[in-house]
Coordinates of C-alpha atoms and ligand atoms in Angstrom, one line a residue:
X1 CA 0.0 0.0 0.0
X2 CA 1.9 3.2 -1.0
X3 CA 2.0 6.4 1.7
X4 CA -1.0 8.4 0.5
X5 CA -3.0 5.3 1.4
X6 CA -1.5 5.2 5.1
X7 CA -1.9 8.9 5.3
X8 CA -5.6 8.4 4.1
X9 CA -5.6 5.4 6.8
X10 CA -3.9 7.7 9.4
X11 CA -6.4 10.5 8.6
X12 CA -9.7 8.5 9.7
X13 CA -7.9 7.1 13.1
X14 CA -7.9 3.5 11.6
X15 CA -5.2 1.1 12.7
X16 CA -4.1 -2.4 11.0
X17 CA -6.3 -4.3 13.2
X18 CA -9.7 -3.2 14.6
X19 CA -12.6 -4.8 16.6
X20 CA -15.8 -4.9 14.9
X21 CA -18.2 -3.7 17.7
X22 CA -18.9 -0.6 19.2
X23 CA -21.2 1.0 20.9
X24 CA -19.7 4.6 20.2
X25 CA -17.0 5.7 21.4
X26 CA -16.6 2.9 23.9
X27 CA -14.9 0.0 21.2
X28 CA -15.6 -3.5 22.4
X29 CA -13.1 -6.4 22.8
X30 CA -14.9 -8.4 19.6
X31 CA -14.6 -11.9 19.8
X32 CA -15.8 -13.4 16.6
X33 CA -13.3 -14.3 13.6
X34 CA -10.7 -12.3 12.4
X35 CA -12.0 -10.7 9.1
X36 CA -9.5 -9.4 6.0
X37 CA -10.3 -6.7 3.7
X38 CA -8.8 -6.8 1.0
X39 CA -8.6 -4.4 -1.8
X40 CA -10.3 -5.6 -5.2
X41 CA -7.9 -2.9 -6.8
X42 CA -4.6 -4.4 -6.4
X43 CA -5.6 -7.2 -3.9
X44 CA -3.6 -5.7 -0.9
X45 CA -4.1 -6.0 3.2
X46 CA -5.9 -2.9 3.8
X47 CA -6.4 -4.0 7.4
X48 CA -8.2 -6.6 9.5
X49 CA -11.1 -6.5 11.8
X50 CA -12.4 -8.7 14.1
X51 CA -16.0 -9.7 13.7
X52 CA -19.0 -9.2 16.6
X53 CA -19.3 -12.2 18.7
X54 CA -23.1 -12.4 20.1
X55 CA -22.2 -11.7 23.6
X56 CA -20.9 -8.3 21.6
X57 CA -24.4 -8.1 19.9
X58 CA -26.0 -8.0 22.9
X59 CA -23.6 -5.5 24.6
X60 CA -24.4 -3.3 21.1
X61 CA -27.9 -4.1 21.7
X62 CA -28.5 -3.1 25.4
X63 CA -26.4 0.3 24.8
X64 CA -29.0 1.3 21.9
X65 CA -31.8 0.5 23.7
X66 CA -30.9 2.2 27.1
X67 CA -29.6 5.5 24.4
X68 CA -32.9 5.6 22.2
X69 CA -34.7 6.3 25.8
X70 CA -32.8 9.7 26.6
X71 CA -32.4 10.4 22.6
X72 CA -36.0 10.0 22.1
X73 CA -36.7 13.0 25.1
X74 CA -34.3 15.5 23.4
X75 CA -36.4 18.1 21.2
X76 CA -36.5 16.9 17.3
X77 CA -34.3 20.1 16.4
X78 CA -31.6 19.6 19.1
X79 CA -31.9 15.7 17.8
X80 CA -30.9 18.0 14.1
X81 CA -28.3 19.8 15.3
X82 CA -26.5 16.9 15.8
X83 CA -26.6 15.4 12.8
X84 CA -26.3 19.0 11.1
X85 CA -22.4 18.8 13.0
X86 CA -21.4 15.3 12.1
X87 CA -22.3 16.2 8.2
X88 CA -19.7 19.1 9.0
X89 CA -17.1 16.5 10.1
X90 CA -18.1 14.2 6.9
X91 CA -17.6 17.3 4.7
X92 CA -13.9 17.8 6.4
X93 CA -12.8 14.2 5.7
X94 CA -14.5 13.9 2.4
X95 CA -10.8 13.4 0.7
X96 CA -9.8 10.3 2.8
X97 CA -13.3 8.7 3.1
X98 CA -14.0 8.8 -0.4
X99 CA -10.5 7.1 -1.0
X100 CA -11.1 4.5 1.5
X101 CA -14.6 3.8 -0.1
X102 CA -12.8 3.5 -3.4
X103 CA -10.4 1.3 -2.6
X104 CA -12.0 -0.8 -0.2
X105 CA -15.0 -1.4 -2.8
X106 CA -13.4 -0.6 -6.0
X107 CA -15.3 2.0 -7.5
X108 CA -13.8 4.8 -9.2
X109 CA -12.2 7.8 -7.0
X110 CA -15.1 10.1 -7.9
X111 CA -17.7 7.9 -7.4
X112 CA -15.9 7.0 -3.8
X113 CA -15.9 11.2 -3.2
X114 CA -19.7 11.3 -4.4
X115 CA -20.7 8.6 -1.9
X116 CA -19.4 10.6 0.8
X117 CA -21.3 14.0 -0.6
X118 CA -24.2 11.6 -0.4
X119 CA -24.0 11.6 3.2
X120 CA -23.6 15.2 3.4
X121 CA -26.4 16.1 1.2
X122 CA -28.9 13.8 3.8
X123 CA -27.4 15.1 6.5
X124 CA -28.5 18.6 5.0
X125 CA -31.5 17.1 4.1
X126 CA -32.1 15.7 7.6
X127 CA -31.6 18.5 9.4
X128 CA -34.5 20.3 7.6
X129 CA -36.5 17.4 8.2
X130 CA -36.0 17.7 12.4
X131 CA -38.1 21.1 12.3
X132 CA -40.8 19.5 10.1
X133 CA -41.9 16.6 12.4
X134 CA -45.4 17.3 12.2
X135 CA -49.0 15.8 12.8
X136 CA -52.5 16.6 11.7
X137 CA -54.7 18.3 14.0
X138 CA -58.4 17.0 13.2
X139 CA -62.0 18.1 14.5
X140 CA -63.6 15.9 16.3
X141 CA -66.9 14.5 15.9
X142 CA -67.6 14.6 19.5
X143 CA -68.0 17.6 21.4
X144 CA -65.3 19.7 23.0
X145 CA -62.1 17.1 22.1
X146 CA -59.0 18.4 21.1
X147 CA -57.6 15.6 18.5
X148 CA -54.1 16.0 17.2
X149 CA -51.5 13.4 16.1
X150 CA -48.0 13.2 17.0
X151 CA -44.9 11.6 15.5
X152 CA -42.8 9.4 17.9
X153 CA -39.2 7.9 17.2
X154 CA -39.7 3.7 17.4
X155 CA -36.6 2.3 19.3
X156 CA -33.5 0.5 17.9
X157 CA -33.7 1.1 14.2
X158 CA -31.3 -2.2 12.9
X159 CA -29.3 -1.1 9.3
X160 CA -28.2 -3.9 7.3
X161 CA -26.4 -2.6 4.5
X162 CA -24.7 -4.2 1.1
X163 CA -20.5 -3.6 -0.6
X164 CA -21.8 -1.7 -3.0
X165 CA -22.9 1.4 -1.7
X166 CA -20.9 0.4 1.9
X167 CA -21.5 4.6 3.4
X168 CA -24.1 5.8 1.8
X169 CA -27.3 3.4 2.3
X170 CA -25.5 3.5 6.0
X171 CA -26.3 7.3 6.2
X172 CA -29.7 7.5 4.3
X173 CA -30.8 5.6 7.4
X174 CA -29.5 6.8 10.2
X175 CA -29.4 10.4 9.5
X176 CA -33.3 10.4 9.2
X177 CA -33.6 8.2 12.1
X178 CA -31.6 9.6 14.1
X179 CA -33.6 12.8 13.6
X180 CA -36.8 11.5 14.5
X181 CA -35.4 10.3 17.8
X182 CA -34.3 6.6 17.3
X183 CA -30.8 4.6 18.0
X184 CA -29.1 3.1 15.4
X185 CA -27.2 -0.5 15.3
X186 CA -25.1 -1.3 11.7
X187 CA -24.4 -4.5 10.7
X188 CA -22.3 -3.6 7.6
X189 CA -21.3 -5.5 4.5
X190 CA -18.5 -7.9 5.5
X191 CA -16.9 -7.4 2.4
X192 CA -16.5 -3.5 3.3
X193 CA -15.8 -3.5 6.9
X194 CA -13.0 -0.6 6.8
X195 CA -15.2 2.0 5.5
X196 CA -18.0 1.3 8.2
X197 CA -15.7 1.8 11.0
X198 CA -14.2 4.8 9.5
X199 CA -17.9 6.1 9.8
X200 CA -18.6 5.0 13.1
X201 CA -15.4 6.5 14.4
X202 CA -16.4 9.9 12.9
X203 CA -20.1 9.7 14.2
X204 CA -18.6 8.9 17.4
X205 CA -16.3 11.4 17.8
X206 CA -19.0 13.9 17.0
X207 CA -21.9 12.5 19.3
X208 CA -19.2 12.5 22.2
X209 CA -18.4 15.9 21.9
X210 CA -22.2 16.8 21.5
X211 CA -23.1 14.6 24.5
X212 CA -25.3 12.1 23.0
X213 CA -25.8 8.9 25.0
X214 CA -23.4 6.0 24.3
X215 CA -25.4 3.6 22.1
X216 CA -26.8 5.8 20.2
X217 CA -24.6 4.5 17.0
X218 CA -24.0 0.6 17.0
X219 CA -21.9 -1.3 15.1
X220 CA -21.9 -5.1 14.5
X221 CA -19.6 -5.9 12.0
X222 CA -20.2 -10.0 11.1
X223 CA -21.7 -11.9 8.1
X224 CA -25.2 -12.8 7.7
X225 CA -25.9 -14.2 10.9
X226 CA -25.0 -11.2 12.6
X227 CA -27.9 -10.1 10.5
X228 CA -30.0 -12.8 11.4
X229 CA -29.7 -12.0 15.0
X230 CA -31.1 -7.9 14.1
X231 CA -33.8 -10.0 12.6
X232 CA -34.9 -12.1 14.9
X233 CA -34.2 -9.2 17.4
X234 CA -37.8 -8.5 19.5
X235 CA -36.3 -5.2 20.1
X236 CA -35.8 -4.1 16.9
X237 CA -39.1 -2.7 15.2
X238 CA -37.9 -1.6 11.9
X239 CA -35.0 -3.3 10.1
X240 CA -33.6 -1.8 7.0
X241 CA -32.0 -4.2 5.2
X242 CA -30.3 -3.3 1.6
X243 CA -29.1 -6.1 -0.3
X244 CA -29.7 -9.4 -2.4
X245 CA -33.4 -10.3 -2.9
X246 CA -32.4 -13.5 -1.3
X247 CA -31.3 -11.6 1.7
X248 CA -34.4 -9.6 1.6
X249 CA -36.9 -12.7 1.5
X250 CA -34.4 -14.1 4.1
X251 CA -35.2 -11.0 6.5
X252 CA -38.5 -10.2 5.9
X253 CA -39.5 -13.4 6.6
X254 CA -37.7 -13.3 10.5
X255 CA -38.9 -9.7 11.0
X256 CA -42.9 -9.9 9.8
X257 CA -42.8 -13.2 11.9
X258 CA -42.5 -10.8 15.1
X259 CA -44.5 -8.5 13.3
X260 CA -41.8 -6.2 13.1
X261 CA -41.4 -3.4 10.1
X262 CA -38.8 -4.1 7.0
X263 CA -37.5 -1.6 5.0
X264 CA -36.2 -3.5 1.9
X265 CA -34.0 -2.0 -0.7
X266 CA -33.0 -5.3 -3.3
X267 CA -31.7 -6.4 -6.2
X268 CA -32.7 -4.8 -9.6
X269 CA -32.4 -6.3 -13.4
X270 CA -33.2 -2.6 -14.8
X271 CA -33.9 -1.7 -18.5
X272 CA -33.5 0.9 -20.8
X273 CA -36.0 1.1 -24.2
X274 CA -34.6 2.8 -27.4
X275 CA -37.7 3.8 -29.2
X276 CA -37.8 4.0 -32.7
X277 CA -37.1 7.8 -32.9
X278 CA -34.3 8.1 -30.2
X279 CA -31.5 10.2 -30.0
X280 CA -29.6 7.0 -30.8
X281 CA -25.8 9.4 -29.2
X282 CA -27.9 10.1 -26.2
X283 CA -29.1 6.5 -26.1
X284 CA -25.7 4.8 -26.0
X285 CA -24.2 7.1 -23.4
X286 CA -26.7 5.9 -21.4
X287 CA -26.9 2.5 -21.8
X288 CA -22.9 2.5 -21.8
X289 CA -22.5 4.1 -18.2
X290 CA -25.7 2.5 -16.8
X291 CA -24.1 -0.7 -17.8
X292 CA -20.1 -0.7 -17.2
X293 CA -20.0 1.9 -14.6
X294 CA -19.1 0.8 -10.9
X295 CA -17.7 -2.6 -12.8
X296 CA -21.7 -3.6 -13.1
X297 CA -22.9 -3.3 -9.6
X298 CA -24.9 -0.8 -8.5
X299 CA -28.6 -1.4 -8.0
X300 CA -29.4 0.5 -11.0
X301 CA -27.0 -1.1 -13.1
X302 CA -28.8 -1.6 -16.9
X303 CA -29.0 -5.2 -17.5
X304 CA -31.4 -5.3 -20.8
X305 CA -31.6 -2.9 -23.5
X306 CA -34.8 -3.5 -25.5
X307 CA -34.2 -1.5 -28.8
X308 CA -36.7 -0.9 -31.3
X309 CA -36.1 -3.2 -34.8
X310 CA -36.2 0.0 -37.1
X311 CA -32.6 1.5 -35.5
X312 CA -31.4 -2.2 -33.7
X313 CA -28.3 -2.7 -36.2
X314 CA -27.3 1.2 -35.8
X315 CA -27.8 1.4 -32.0
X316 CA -25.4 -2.0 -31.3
X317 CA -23.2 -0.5 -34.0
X318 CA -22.8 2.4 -31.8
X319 CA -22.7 0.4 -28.7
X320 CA -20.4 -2.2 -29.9
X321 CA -17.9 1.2 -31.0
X322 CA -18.9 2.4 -27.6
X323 CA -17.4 -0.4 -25.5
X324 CA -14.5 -0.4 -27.6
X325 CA -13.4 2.6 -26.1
X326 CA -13.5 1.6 -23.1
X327 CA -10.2 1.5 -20.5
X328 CA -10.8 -0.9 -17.7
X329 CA -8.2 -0.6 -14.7
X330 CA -7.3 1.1 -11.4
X331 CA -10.2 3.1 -10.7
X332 CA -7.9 5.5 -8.9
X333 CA -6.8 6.4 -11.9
X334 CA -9.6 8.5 -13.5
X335 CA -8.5 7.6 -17.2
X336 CA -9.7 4.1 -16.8
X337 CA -13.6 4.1 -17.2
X338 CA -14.6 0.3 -15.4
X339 CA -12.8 -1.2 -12.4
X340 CA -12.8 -4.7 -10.6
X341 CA -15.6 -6.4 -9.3
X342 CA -15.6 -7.2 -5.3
X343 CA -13.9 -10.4 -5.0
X344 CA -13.4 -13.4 -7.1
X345 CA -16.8 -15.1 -5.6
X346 CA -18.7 -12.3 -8.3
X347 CA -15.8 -13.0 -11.5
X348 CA -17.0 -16.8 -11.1
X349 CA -20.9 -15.6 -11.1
X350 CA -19.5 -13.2 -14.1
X351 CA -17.9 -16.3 -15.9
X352 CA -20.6 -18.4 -14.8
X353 CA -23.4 -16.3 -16.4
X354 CA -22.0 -15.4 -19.5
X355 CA -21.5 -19.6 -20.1
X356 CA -25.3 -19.5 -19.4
X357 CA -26.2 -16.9 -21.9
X358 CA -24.4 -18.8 -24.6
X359 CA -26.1 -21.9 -23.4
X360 CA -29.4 -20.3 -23.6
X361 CA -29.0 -19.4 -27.4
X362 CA -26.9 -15.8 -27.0
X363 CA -24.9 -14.3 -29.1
X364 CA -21.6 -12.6 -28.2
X365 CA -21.2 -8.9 -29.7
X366 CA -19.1 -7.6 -27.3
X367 CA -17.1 -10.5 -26.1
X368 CA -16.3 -11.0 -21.7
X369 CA -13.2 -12.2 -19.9
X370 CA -11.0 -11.5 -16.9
X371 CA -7.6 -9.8 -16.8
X372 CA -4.8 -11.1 -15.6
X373 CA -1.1 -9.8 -15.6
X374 CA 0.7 -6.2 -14.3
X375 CA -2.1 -3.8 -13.0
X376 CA -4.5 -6.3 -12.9
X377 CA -3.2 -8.7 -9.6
X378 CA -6.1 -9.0 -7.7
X379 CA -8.0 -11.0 -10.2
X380 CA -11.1 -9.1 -9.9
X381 CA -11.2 -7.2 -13.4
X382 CA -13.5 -8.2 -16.3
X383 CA -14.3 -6.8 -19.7
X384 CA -17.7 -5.8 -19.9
X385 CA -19.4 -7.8 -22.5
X386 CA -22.8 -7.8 -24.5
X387 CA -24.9 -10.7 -25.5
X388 CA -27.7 -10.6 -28.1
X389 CA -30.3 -13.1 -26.2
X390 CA -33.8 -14.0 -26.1
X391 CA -35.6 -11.7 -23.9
X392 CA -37.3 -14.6 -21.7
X393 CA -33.8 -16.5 -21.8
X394 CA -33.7 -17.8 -17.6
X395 CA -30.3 -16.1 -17.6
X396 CA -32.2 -12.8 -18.5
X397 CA -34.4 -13.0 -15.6
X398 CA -31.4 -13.0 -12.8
X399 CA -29.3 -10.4 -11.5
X400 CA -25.8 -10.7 -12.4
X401 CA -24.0 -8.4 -10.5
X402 CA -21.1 -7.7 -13.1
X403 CA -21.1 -5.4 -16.5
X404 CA -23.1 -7.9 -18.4
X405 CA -25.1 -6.5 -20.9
X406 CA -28.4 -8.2 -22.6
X407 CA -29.9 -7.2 -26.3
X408 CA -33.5 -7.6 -27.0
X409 CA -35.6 -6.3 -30.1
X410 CA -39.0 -5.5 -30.3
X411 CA -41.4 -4.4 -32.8
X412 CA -44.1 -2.7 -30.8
X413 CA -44.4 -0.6 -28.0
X414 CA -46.7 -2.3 -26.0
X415 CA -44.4 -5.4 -26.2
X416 CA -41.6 -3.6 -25.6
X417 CA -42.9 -2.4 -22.2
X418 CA -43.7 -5.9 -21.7
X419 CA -40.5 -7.2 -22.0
X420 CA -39.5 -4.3 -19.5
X421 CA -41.9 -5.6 -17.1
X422 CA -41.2 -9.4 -17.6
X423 CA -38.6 -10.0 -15.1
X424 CA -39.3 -10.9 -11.0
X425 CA -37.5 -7.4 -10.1
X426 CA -38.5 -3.6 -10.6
X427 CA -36.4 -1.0 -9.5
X428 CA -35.4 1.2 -12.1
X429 CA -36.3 1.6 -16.0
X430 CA -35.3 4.4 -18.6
X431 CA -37.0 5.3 -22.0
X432 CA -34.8 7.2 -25.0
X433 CA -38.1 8.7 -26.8
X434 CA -39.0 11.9 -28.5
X435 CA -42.4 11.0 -29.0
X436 CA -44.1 12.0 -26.1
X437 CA -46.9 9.7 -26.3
X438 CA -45.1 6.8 -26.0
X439 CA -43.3 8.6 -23.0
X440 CA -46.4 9.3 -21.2
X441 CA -47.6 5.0 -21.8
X442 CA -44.1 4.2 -20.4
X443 CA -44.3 6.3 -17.5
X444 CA -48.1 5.4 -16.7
X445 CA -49.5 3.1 -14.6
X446 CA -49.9 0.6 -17.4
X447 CA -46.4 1.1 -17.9
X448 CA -43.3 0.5 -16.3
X449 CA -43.6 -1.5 -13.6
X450 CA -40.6 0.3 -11.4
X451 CA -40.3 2.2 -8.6
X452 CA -38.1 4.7 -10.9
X453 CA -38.8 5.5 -14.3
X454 CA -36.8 7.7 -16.7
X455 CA -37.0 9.5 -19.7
X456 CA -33.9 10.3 -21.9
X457 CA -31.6 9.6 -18.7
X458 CA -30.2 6.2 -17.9
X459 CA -31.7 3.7 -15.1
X460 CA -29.4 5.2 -12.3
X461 CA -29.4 7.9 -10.2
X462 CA -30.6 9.1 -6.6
X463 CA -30.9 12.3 -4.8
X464 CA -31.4 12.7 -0.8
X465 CA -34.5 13.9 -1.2
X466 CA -35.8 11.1 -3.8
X467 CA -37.8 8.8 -2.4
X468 CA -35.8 6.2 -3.7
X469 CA -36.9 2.3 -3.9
X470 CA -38.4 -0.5 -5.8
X471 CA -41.3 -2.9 -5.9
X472 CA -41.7 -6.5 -6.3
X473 CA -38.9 -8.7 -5.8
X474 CA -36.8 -4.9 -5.7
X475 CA -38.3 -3.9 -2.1
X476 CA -41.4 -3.3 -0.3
X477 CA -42.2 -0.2 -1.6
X478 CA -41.0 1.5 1.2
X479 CA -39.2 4.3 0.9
X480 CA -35.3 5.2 2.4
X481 CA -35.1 9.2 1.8
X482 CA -37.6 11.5 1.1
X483 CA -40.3 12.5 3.2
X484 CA -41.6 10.6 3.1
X485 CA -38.9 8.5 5.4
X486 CA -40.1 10.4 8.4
X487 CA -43.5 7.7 8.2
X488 CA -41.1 5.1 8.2
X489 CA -39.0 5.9 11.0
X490 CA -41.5 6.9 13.2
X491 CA -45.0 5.5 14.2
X492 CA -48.0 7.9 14.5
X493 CA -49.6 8.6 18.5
X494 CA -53.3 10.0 17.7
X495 CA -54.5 11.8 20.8
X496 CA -57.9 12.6 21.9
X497 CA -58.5 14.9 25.1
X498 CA -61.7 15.9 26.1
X499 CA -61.2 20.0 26.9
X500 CA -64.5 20.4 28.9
X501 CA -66.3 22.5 26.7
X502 CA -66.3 26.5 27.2
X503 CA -66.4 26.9 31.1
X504 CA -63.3 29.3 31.7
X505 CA -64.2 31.5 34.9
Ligands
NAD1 P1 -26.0 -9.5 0.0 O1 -27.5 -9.8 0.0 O2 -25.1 -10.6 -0.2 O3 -25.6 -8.8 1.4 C1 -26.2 -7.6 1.9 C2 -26.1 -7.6 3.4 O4 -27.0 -8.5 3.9 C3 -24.7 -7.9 3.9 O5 -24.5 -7.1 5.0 C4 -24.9 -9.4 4.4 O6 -24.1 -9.8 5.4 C5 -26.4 -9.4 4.8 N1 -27.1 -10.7 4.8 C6 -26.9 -11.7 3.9 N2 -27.8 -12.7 4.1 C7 -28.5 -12.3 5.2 C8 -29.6 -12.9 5.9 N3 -30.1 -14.1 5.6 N4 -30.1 -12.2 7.0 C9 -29.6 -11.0 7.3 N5 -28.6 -10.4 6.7 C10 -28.1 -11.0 5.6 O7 -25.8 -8.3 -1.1 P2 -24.4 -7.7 -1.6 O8 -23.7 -8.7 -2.5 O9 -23.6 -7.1 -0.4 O10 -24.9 -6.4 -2.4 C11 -25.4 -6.6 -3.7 C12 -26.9 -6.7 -3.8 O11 -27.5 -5.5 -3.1 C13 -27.4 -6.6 -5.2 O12 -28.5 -7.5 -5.3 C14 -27.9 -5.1 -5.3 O13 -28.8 -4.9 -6.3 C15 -28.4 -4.9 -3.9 N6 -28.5 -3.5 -3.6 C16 -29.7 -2.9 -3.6 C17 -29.8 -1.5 -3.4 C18 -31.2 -0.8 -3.4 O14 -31.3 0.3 -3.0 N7 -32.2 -1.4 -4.0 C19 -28.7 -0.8 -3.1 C20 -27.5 -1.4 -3.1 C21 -27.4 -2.8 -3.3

């Protein structure tokens, strides 16, 4: 690891071995497995951690819940100016955190910088939010009561968050949660582990300085059963989990059997349709950085392009061209364009699934494989690739999470928002049009069965105060940021008292 890297290390307090549970600023003796993290850019030590035995859960636990009842007494705008200060402390170590999310993940160095503006941006967003914690005030029916809602925090709000995004989901939850008056316990992505305690040592720092109780921020760092336990966990109402749809089935199941709430933020296998008049330049841009950027994994990634039969030779021209521009390498280097992909475990689903396609009748126009040899050590970098393939091909309907791009045709529009809609998941979808009719069917409710839907943009793309999310096999439709979060984190008191009619002496 060369010496900006140790400065960037040095910067956000993080040593070469760290325990995996905290409770804040007090940093428990962890007593699970030693975990590596290594870096998917050159396949270096970054540093190890060791993972959250239960007995440490439980110690997380208990802090949070003894926290959330002092946090939940201190006025909503106080509860703001707290998170208002630690998205000042974010904003002074942008430069390290976003390096540390780069090369922990392997994303590109801006991309690593604009996941850490994300979390300034909902802290901004958040702190409005803590003055705007209202309630409806409703006549009654019966005579001389006073009826008014109020908005309460809910407890120990559990975060369960994915590689890909390994800061920014963490933020969108806490920030708002924190804000309406709950505590907070992270179990982080075990393949990102470096970047979470680099978090939870800032928030730390910052709620011990503004006296916030111990406990308020937890941290269990752990594989899946650590996320079991948040799960299973009585005193847990809401769990937030951001993942696999696997995962997702996997906790909503354990929660809703305790009737507990899920927030569920899953897998997506998002389109774009080219429409017979598209801006065809436009069209490729999009599809080209909605497929290759962040290596193929983001939520949003394009999967499918459905192009319309009258421009399908000139659009994969132009995409074919496209792709051979592109420079795949150290994403700390910002002329390469596509980086690695997490770990080996994802080039073997890579590999795995373009065999598949090929099985399944596809046909290779841009042609896949994995790098080997100087710049390319760690074994995580693939060439994104494109496959001409039957729209209902089983390959189609799976997430891969790697730059693997599908080709479909159609003739109409109906079936081409048919084809759109034909797969288990529905996050995102994007239209290139110019016809605004077949805009308007696309974004309708006979239309595109997502929770996002573009026009002349790609399928990604978020902003703090998006209500962001999917449906289906996606999520549950509930929503991380936005307003309307503040539902979500808090549960609605509606209060009756009878006044006694007009009898002031
Ligand atoms: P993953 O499902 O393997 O893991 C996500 C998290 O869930 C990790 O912290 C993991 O330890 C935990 N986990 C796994 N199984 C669990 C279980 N049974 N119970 C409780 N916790 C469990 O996902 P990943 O590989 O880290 O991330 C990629 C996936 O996340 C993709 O499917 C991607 O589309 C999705 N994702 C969705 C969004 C969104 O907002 N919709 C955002 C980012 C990522």
């Amino acid at each position: 690891m060369n010496h900006s890297l140790n400065q960037m290390l040095n910067a956000l307090e993080l040593q070469g071995l760290e325990s995996g549970a905290s409770t804040g600023r007090q940093t428990l003796n962890a007593g699970g497995a030693l975990l590596e993290s290594r870096s998917p850019v050159d396949g270096a030590l970054i540093g190890s951690v060791t993972q959250a035995s239960h007995a440490d859960y439980e110690q997380v636990m208990a802090a949070a819940v003894t926290a959330f009842e002092e946090w939940r007494t201190v006025p909503a705008p106080r509860r703001g100016e707290l998170v208002r200060l630690l998205g000042e402390e974010f904003r002074r170590l942008k430069e390290p955190l976003g390096q540390l999310v780069s090369y922990e993940m392997g994303k590109s160095l801006q991309e690593g910088l604009g996941e850490v503006q994300e979390i300034i941006d909902i802290c901004d967003f958040a702190v409005g939010l803590s003055r705007q914690l209202y309630g409806l005030t409703m006549h009654s029916e019966r005579p001389g009561h006073r009826m008014y809602e109020q908005w309460h925090p809910l407890g120990v709000v559990g975060v369960i968050s994915a590689f890909n995004f390994p800061v920014a989901v963490w933020s969108w939850n806490t920030m708002i949660a924190w804000v309406c008056g709950n505590a907070c316990v992270w179990k982080p992505s075990e393949k990102t582990p470096l970047t979470a305690l680099a978090c939870q040592k800032i928030t730390a720092r910052v709620m011990e300085a503004f006296g916030a109780p111990e406990g308020l921020s937890g941290l269990v760092v752990g594989d899946a059963r650590v996320g079991e336990w948040l799960s299973q966990d009585t005193r847990v109402p809401l769990v937030s989990a951001t993942g696999s749809t696997r995962m997702g089935k996997a906790v909503a199941t354990a929660v809703a059997g305790r009737l507990g709430r899920s927030l569920l933020e899953l897998g997506g296998n998002n389109a774009i349709i080219v429409a017979a008049d598209a801006d065809l330049k436009l069209a490729t841009i999009g599809a080209v950085f909605g497929a290759v950027g962040t290596a193929g994994q983001r939520c949003t990634t394009t999967r499918r392009l459905i192009i319309h039969e009258s421009v399908y030779n000139e659009m994969t021209r132009s995409l074919v061209a496209a792709y051979g521009q592109l420079r795949i390498g150290d994403p700390l280097d910002s002329a390469n364009h596509v980086g690695p992909l997490i770990d080996l475990q994802a080039v073997q689903a890579y590999n795995q699934a373009i065999e598949k396609a090929k099985e399944q009748g596809g046909r290779i126009l841009v042609e896949g494989g994995v790098f080997s040899g100087t710049g390319f050590e760690s074994g995580c970098y693939v060439k994104p690739c494109v496959i001409e393939i039957a729209a209902d091909a089983p390959i189609v309907m799976h997430e891969t999470f790697a730059p693997i791009l599908y080709v479909h045709s159609y003739s109409d529009p109906k079936t081409a928002i048919q084809i759109q809609n034909s797969v288990p998941q529905g996050l995102s979808s994007a239209m290139f049009t110019r016809n605004l009719l077949e805009a308007e069917q696309f974004l309708s409710a006979a239309g595109s069965d997502c929770g996002i839907a573009n026009i002349n943009i790609g399928t990604f793309g978020s902003e703090p105060h998006m209500p962001f999310g999917g449906f289906s096999a996606s999520g549950n439709g509930t929503r991380e940021p936005g307003v309307e979060a503040l539902d979500v984190y808090s549960e609605t008191k509606v209060i009756s008292i009878l006044v006694r009619g007009n009898e002031v002496t």
